[in-house]
Structures are given as C-alpha cells and as structure tokens.
Amino acid sequence: MGLEQSQHRFHIRQKLTPMANRYVVHAAGPDGTDGEVVAFAHQKRMALKERITFYTDESQRQVLFTFQARQMVDLGATYDIRAASGSPVGTLRKNFAASLLRSTWHMNQEGVGAESTGVERNMTVAVVRRVWDLIPFVDVLPFAWPYHFDFAADGRPVMSVNKRIGLRDRYVLEIGDEHLDRRLAIAQAVALDALQSR
C-alpha cells in the first residue's frame, strides 16, 4: 500500500547506529499497533549541510523524498522537502529566537498559502529539556520525558507530534488536516528529533 494521503496516524521510531540516525515510519493500525512501514529515513551525522533521505522502506532501494538545508549548519536554516523527482513539497524552518524558551517551527506546503506553526505544548517540559542539556555528563543521555508539539494554521489544528516516555525515541504523528502532504508532515516529525539541538 505504501504512503497514502488518507493515512492520519503514524508511529516513528529512531534506530541508532554509529555513523547515522535512522527513523522507521509505520502507518498506525486501527488498534494502535504498528502497521506497515511507509517510510525509512537515513541521516548522516556531523554533516555540514544537513540532508535526510527518506526511502519507501528499509531496503533503501527507492527514494520517497528528501530533506535538505539550504545553507551550511545554521541555527535558523530553511529546509527544503522535495519529491523523488526533485519537485518541491514544502519547507521547514526553526524559529531560533522563539525556540530559546519553547521550540517553535514553521512549516509551509508548496502551493498552500497558510503557514503552519508548531510549538511545544508544555512550557515546563520545554524548560526542563533546556536545563537537562546543560548538565555535564547527563546531556549525553536521551531526554526520557515525553514532549509534544502542536501545529496550527490561522488558529486551525493541522497536526501534532507526541513523544512517548522512554529512553528510546518514539513518536506518534497525528494529522488533522486532510490536505497536509504526508511527506511534509513526516519530514517535520523527524526534524523535531533529528534537529532539536540546532
């Protein structure tokens, strides 16, 4: 079946390897379990110009879409999401100034006027995450407490990303806007983990 526009709920799991971050994206089953794999992301670590390639599955034989920064490492970089053909899907951008207190992202879909803005739901968790990153030796451990992002456009809910509690990074992506391109939504959900420290 693969990735379809009619799918509204996805599970995203990070797989750690020595030289890369990998993310497996499942369509969520009706009972809340993992359904089929609809995307697999591969991100090389320590790249000067951030790029993540999304494939149709873990074999990495067929590219689904790509995610690439326009500039070298930059705290306020814009990231272009492109289909396998190279055509634009949309852009993502972290609002660096607003993110000093509570992480804030802007998501734009190609051909759609309204910008979606995503903000961490819980201010307390946002502050604790920042303190955690400042504690010596503890900052190398993953932040186990769950956190959540809500995206809206003109006051209308678009999607949410919820991190599950645990040492392993697991997320639930819920899409409330039927017109939101699922590739853009998945790219944003992965960016919340892969680029959170940027």
PDB file of C-alpha atoms in Angstrom:
ATOM      1  CA  MET A   1       0.000   0.000   0.000  1.00  0.00           C
ATOM      2  CA  GLY A   2       2.797   2.475   0.897  1.00  0.00           C
ATOM      3  CA  LEU A   3       2.389   6.085   1.993  1.00  0.00           C
ATOM      4  CA  GLU A   4      -1.103   7.392   1.241  1.00  0.00           C
ATOM      5  CA  GLN A   5      -2.706  10.790   1.714  1.00  0.00           C
ATOM      6  CA  SER A   6      -5.654   9.155   3.501  1.00  0.00           C
ATOM      7  CA  GLN A   7      -3.458   7.988   6.412  1.00  0.00           C
ATOM      8  CA  HIS A   8      -3.815  10.167   9.501  1.00  0.00           C
ATOM      9  CA  ARG A   9      -1.723   8.490  12.196  1.00  0.00           C
ATOM     10  CA  PHE A  10       1.895   7.316  12.087  1.00  0.00           C
ATOM     11  CA  HIS A  11       4.405   5.826  14.522  1.00  0.00           C
ATOM     12  CA  ILE A  12       8.029   6.958  14.201  1.00  0.00           C
ATOM     13  CA  ARG A  13      10.909   5.104  15.874  1.00  0.00           C
ATOM     14  CA  GLN A  14      14.548   6.103  15.905  1.00  0.00           C
ATOM     15  CA  LYS A  15      17.201   3.441  15.283  1.00  0.00           C
ATOM     16  CA  LEU A  16      20.680   4.435  16.481  1.00  0.00           C
ATOM     17  CA  THR A  17      23.742   3.319  14.524  1.00  0.00           C
ATOM     18  CA  PRO A  18      27.379   4.504  14.899  1.00  0.00           C
ATOM     19  CA  MET A  19      27.506   6.798  11.842  1.00  0.00           C
ATOM     20  CA  ALA A  20      23.865   7.663  11.168  1.00  0.00           C
ATOM     21  CA  ASN A  21      20.454   8.286  12.643  1.00  0.00           C
ATOM     22  CA  ARG A  22      17.697   6.193  11.142  1.00  0.00           C
ATOM     23  CA  TYR A  23      13.958   6.511  11.533  1.00  0.00           C
ATOM     24  CA  VAL A  24      11.323   3.910  10.718  1.00  0.00           C
ATOM     25  CA  VAL A  25       7.847   5.266   9.983  1.00  0.00           C
ATOM     26  CA  HIS A  26       4.859   2.941  10.316  1.00  0.00           C
ATOM     27  CA  ALA A  27       1.245   3.614   9.449  1.00  0.00           C
ATOM     28  CA  ALA A  28      -0.611   3.127  12.725  1.00  0.00           C
ATOM     29  CA  GLY A  29      -3.050   0.248  12.792  1.00  0.00           C
ATOM     30  CA  PRO A  30      -6.688   0.705  13.945  1.00  0.00           C
ATOM     31  CA  ASP A  31      -5.799  -0.952  17.260  1.00  0.00           C
ATOM     32  CA  GLY A  32      -2.836   1.384  17.865  1.00  0.00           C
ATOM     33  CA  THR A  33      -0.151  -1.132  16.862  1.00  0.00           C
ATOM     34  CA  ASP A  34       2.443  -0.614  14.141  1.00  0.00           C
ATOM     35  CA  GLY A  35       1.110  -1.194  10.639  1.00  0.00           C
ATOM     36  CA  GLU A  36       3.256  -1.443   7.539  1.00  0.00           C
ATOM     37  CA  VAL A  37       6.454   0.564   7.065  1.00  0.00           C
ATOM     38  CA  VAL A  38       5.662   3.563   4.850  1.00  0.00           C
ATOM     39  CA  ALA A  39       8.994   5.413   5.076  1.00  0.00           C
ATOM     40  CA  PHE A  40      12.569   4.928   6.259  1.00  0.00           C
ATOM     41  CA  ALA A  41      14.852   7.907   6.892  1.00  0.00           C
ATOM     42  CA  HIS A  42      18.650   7.948   6.861  1.00  0.00           C
ATOM     43  CA  GLN A  43      20.602  10.918   8.294  1.00  0.00           C
ATOM     44  CA  LYS A  44      24.406  11.003   8.261  1.00  0.00           C
ATOM     45  CA  ARG A  45      25.820  12.505  11.436  1.00  0.00           C
ATOM     46  CA  MET A  46      28.164  15.502  11.547  1.00  0.00           C
ATOM     47  CA  ALA A  47      27.204  16.713   8.054  1.00  0.00           C
ATOM     48  CA  LEU A  48      27.991  20.383   7.363  1.00  0.00           C
ATOM     49  CA  LYS A  49      24.878  20.705   5.227  1.00  0.00           C
ATOM     50  CA  GLU A  50      22.042  18.719   6.760  1.00  0.00           C
ATOM     51  CA  ARG A  51      20.407  16.164   4.474  1.00  0.00           C
ATOM     52  CA  ILE A  52      17.993  13.347   5.239  1.00  0.00           C
ATOM     53  CA  THR A  53      16.860  10.894   2.589  1.00  0.00           C
ATOM     54  CA  PHE A  54      13.518   9.141   3.036  1.00  0.00           C
ATOM     55  CA  TYR A  55      13.045   5.793   1.317  1.00  0.00           C
ATOM     56  CA  THR A  56       9.935   3.679   0.777  1.00  0.00           C
ATOM     57  CA  ASP A  57      11.312   1.008   3.153  1.00  0.00           C
ATOM     58  CA  GLU A  58      14.438  -0.203   4.980  1.00  0.00           C
ATOM     59  CA  SER A  59      15.962  -1.726   1.834  1.00  0.00           C
ATOM     60  CA  GLN A  60      16.763   1.884   0.764  1.00  0.00           C
ATOM     61  CA  ARG A  61      16.257   0.967  -2.902  1.00  0.00           C
ATOM     62  CA  GLN A  62      13.623   3.590  -3.738  1.00  0.00           C
ATOM     63  CA  VAL A  63      13.750   7.239  -2.663  1.00  0.00           C
ATOM     64  CA  LEU A  64      10.427   8.616  -1.427  1.00  0.00           C
ATOM     65  CA  PHE A  65      11.529  12.216  -0.785  1.00  0.00           C
ATOM     66  CA  THR A  66      14.486  14.249   0.517  1.00  0.00           C
ATOM     67  CA  PHE A  67      15.050  16.883   3.161  1.00  0.00           C
ATOM     68  CA  GLN A  68      17.983  19.292   2.794  1.00  0.00           C
ATOM     69  CA  ALA A  69      19.196  22.520   4.384  1.00  0.00           C
ATOM     70  CA  ARG A  70      19.689  25.481   2.062  1.00  0.00           C
ATOM     71  CA  GLN A  71      22.765  26.627   3.994  1.00  0.00           C
ATOM     72  CA  MET A  72      25.625  25.100   5.929  1.00  0.00           C
ATOM     73  CA  VAL A  73      24.993  24.493   9.642  1.00  0.00           C
ATOM     74  CA  ASP A  74      22.820  27.420  10.686  1.00  0.00           C
ATOM     75  CA  LEU A  75      20.585  27.896  13.724  1.00  0.00           C
ATOM     76  CA  GLY A  76      17.834  29.415  11.579  1.00  0.00           C
ATOM     77  CA  ALA A  77      18.245  27.332   8.419  1.00  0.00           C
ATOM     78  CA  THR A  78      15.417  26.662   5.998  1.00  0.00           C
ATOM     79  CA  TYR A  79      14.991  23.052   4.921  1.00  0.00           C
ATOM     80  CA  ASP A  80      13.578  22.092   1.526  1.00  0.00           C
ATOM     81  CA  ILE A  81      11.466  18.960   1.194  1.00  0.00           C
ATOM     82  CA  ARG A  82      11.497  17.567  -2.351  1.00  0.00           C
ATOM     83  CA  ALA A  83       9.803  14.627  -4.000  1.00  0.00           C
ATOM     84  CA  ALA A  84      11.959  11.865  -5.501  1.00  0.00           C
ATOM     85  CA  SER A  85      11.525  13.657  -8.864  1.00  0.00           C
ATOM     86  CA  GLY A  86      13.011  16.851  -7.392  1.00  0.00           C
ATOM     87  CA  SER A  87       9.751  18.803  -7.376  1.00  0.00           C
ATOM     88  CA  PRO A  88       9.147  20.895  -4.226  1.00  0.00           C
ATOM     89  CA  VAL A  89       6.862  19.568  -1.482  1.00  0.00           C
ATOM     90  CA  GLY A  90       7.409  22.343   1.063  1.00  0.00           C
ATOM     91  CA  THR A  91       9.798  23.922   3.562  1.00  0.00           C
ATOM     92  CA  LEU A  92      10.541  23.752   7.286  1.00  0.00           C
ATOM     93  CA  ARG A  93      12.225  26.396   9.419  1.00  0.00           C
ATOM     94  CA  LYS A  94      13.031  26.580  13.109  1.00  0.00           C
ATOM     95  CA  ASN A  95      12.348  29.950  14.713  1.00  0.00           C
ATOM     96  CA  PHE A  96      15.597  30.318  16.643  1.00  0.00           C
ATOM     97  CA  ALA A  97      14.590  33.356  18.739  1.00  0.00           C
ATOM     98  CA  ALA A  98      11.254  31.876  19.859  1.00  0.00           C
ATOM     99  CA  SER A  99      12.925  28.495  20.450  1.00  0.00           C
ATOM    100  CA  LEU A 100      15.198  29.873  23.171  1.00  0.00           C
ATOM    101  CA  LEU A 101      12.279  29.430  25.550  1.00  0.00           C
ATOM    102  CA  ARG A 102       9.989  26.962  23.788  1.00  0.00           C
ATOM    103  CA  SER A 103      10.844  25.241  20.484  1.00  0.00           C
ATOM    104  CA  THR A 104       8.936  26.733  17.557  1.00  0.00           C
ATOM    105  CA  TRP A 105       8.864  25.579  13.921  1.00  0.00           C
ATOM    106  CA  HIS A 106       7.284  26.954  10.741  1.00  0.00           C
ATOM    107  CA  MET A 107       6.043  24.592   8.042  1.00  0.00           C
ATOM    108  CA  ASN A 108       4.993  25.661   4.546  1.00  0.00           C
ATOM    109  CA  GLN A 109       3.442  23.377   1.943  1.00  0.00           C
ATOM    110  CA  GLU A 110       4.079  24.141  -1.720  1.00  0.00           C
ATOM    111  CA  GLY A 111       1.023  25.769  -3.299  1.00  0.00           C
ATOM    112  CA  VAL A 112      -0.767  26.309   0.032  1.00  0.00           C
ATOM    113  CA  GLY A 113      -0.922  29.860   1.359  1.00  0.00           C
ATOM    114  CA  ALA A 114      -1.270  29.430   5.123  1.00  0.00           C
ATOM    115  CA  GLU A 115       1.882  28.771   7.144  1.00  0.00           C
ATOM    116  CA  SER A 116       1.638  26.208   9.943  1.00  0.00           C
ATOM    117  CA  THR A 117       3.418  27.000  13.193  1.00  0.00           C
ATOM    118  CA  GLY A 118       4.328  24.293  15.683  1.00  0.00           C
ATOM    119  CA  VAL A 119       5.105  24.999  19.340  1.00  0.00           C
ATOM    120  CA  GLU A 120       5.978  22.785  22.305  1.00  0.00           C
ATOM    121  CA  ARG A 121       2.757  22.270  24.218  1.00  0.00           C
ATOM    122  CA  ASN A 122       4.149  22.248  27.759  1.00  0.00           C
ATOM    123  CA  MET A 123       6.299  25.190  28.894  1.00  0.00           C
ATOM    124  CA  THR A 124       7.591  23.335  31.975  1.00  0.00           C
ATOM    125  CA  VAL A 125       8.841  20.375  29.938  1.00  0.00           C
ATOM    126  CA  ALA A 126      10.462  22.795  27.471  1.00  0.00           C
ATOM    127  CA  VAL A 127      12.421  24.492  30.272  1.00  0.00           C
ATOM    128  CA  VAL A 128      13.414  21.161  31.877  1.00  0.00           C
ATOM    129  CA  ARG A 129      14.729  19.942  28.494  1.00  0.00           C
ATOM    130  CA  ARG A 130      16.958  23.002  28.231  1.00  0.00           C
ATOM    131  CA  VAL A 131      18.307  22.543  31.778  1.00  0.00           C
ATOM    132  CA  TRP A 132      18.934  18.842  31.036  1.00  0.00           C
ATOM    133  CA  ASP A 133      21.136  19.788  28.062  1.00  0.00           C
ATOM    134  CA  LEU A 134      23.277  21.990  30.326  1.00  0.00           C
ATOM    135  CA  ILE A 135      24.052  19.364  32.996  1.00  0.00           C
ATOM    136  CA  PRO A 136      27.549  17.866  32.497  1.00  0.00           C
ATOM    137  CA  PHE A 137      27.604  14.163  31.550  1.00  0.00           C
ATOM    138  CA  VAL A 138      23.817  13.926  31.761  1.00  0.00           C
ATOM    139  CA  ASP A 139      23.353  15.712  28.420  1.00  0.00           C
ATOM    140  CA  VAL A 140      24.684  12.638  26.551  1.00  0.00           C
ATOM    141  CA  LEU A 141      21.686  10.638  27.769  1.00  0.00           C
ATOM    142  CA  PRO A 142      18.414  10.940  25.840  1.00  0.00           C
ATOM    143  CA  PHE A 143      15.716  13.073  27.438  1.00  0.00           C
ATOM    144  CA  ALA A 144      13.272  10.362  28.505  1.00  0.00           C
ATOM    145  CA  TRP A 145      10.292  12.511  29.460  1.00  0.00           C
ATOM    146  CA  PRO A 146       7.593  12.918  26.783  1.00  0.00           C
ATOM    147  CA  TYR A 147       7.092  16.197  24.988  1.00  0.00           C
ATOM    148  CA  HIS A 148       4.524  17.332  22.465  1.00  0.00           C
ATOM    149  CA  PHE A 149       4.240  19.745  19.546  1.00  0.00           C
ATOM    150  CA  ASP A 150       1.012  21.192  18.201  1.00  0.00           C
ATOM    151  CA  PHE A 151       0.904  22.721  14.703  1.00  0.00           C
ATOM    152  CA  ALA A 152      -1.799  25.144  13.632  1.00  0.00           C
ATOM    153  CA  ALA A 153      -2.509  27.490  10.710  1.00  0.00           C
ATOM    154  CA  ASP A 154      -4.720  30.543  11.261  1.00  0.00           C
ATOM    155  CA  GLY A 155      -5.891  29.014  14.548  1.00  0.00           C
ATOM    156  CA  ARG A 156      -6.872  25.734  12.852  1.00  0.00           C
ATOM    157  CA  PRO A 157      -5.228  22.497  14.109  1.00  0.00           C
ATOM    158  CA  VAL A 158      -3.005  20.905  11.447  1.00  0.00           C
ATOM    159  CA  MET A 159      -1.068  18.124  13.191  1.00  0.00           C
ATOM    160  CA  SER A 160       0.533  17.072  16.464  1.00  0.00           C
ATOM    161  CA  VAL A 161       3.672  15.115  17.336  1.00  0.00           C
ATOM    162  CA  ASN A 162       3.812  13.336  20.692  1.00  0.00           C
ATOM    163  CA  LYS A 163       6.990  11.800  22.083  1.00  0.00           C
ATOM    164  CA  ARG A 164       6.368   8.664  24.108  1.00  0.00           C
ATOM    165  CA  ILE A 165       8.010   8.241  27.508  1.00  0.00           C
ATOM    166  CA  GLY A 166      11.177   6.117  27.490  1.00  0.00           C
ATOM    167  CA  LEU A 167      14.883   6.176  26.685  1.00  0.00           C
ATOM    168  CA  ARG A 168      14.258   5.162  23.086  1.00  0.00           C
ATOM    169  CA  ASP A 169      12.882   7.937  20.856  1.00  0.00           C
ATOM    170  CA  ARG A 170       9.355   7.044  19.746  1.00  0.00           C
ATOM    171  CA  TYR A 171       6.775   9.452  18.368  1.00  0.00           C
ATOM    172  CA  VAL A 172       3.128   9.448  17.352  1.00  0.00           C
ATOM    173  CA  LEU A 173       2.227  11.769  14.462  1.00  0.00           C
ATOM    174  CA  GLU A 174      -1.452  12.716  14.253  1.00  0.00           C
ATOM    175  CA  ILE A 175      -2.649  14.652  11.201  1.00  0.00           C
ATOM    176  CA  GLY A 176      -5.829  16.699  11.460  1.00  0.00           C
ATOM    177  CA  ASP A 177      -5.651  18.491   8.101  1.00  0.00           C
ATOM    178  CA  GLU A 178      -6.624  16.200   5.225  1.00  0.00           C
ATOM    179  CA  HIS A 179      -4.823  18.474   2.743  1.00  0.00           C
ATOM    180  CA  LEU A 180      -1.452  18.382   4.516  1.00  0.00           C
ATOM    181  CA  ASP A 181       1.065  16.488   2.393  1.00  0.00           C
ATOM    182  CA  ARG A 182       2.022  13.400   4.391  1.00  0.00           C
ATOM    183  CA  ARG A 183       5.651  13.680   3.209  1.00  0.00           C
ATOM    184  CA  LEU A 184       5.929  17.179   4.683  1.00  0.00           C
ATOM    185  CA  ALA A 185       4.294  16.053   7.935  1.00  0.00           C
ATOM    186  CA  ILE A 186       6.668  13.089   8.319  1.00  0.00           C
ATOM    187  CA  ALA A 187       9.689  15.259   7.490  1.00  0.00           C
ATOM    188  CA  GLN A 188       8.662  17.745  10.193  1.00  0.00           C
ATOM    189  CA  ALA A 189       8.120  14.998  12.760  1.00  0.00           C
ATOM    190  CA  VAL A 190      11.592  13.551  12.100  1.00  0.00           C
ATOM    191  CA  ALA A 191      13.118  17.046  12.185  1.00  0.00           C
ATOM    192  CA  LEU A 192      11.753  17.556  15.702  1.00  0.00           C
ATOM    193  CA  ASP A 193      14.077  14.765  16.805  1.00  0.00           C
ATOM    194  CA  ALA A 194      16.978  14.953  14.358  1.00  0.00           C
ATOM    195  CA  LEU A 195      17.414  18.743  14.532  1.00  0.00           C
ATOM    196  CA  GLN A 196      16.122  19.521  18.016  1.00  0.00           C
ATOM    197  CA  SER A 197      19.519  20.657  19.289  1.00  0.00           C
ATOM    198  CA  ARG A 198      20.105  23.003  16.332  1.00  0.00           C
TER     199      ARG A 198
END
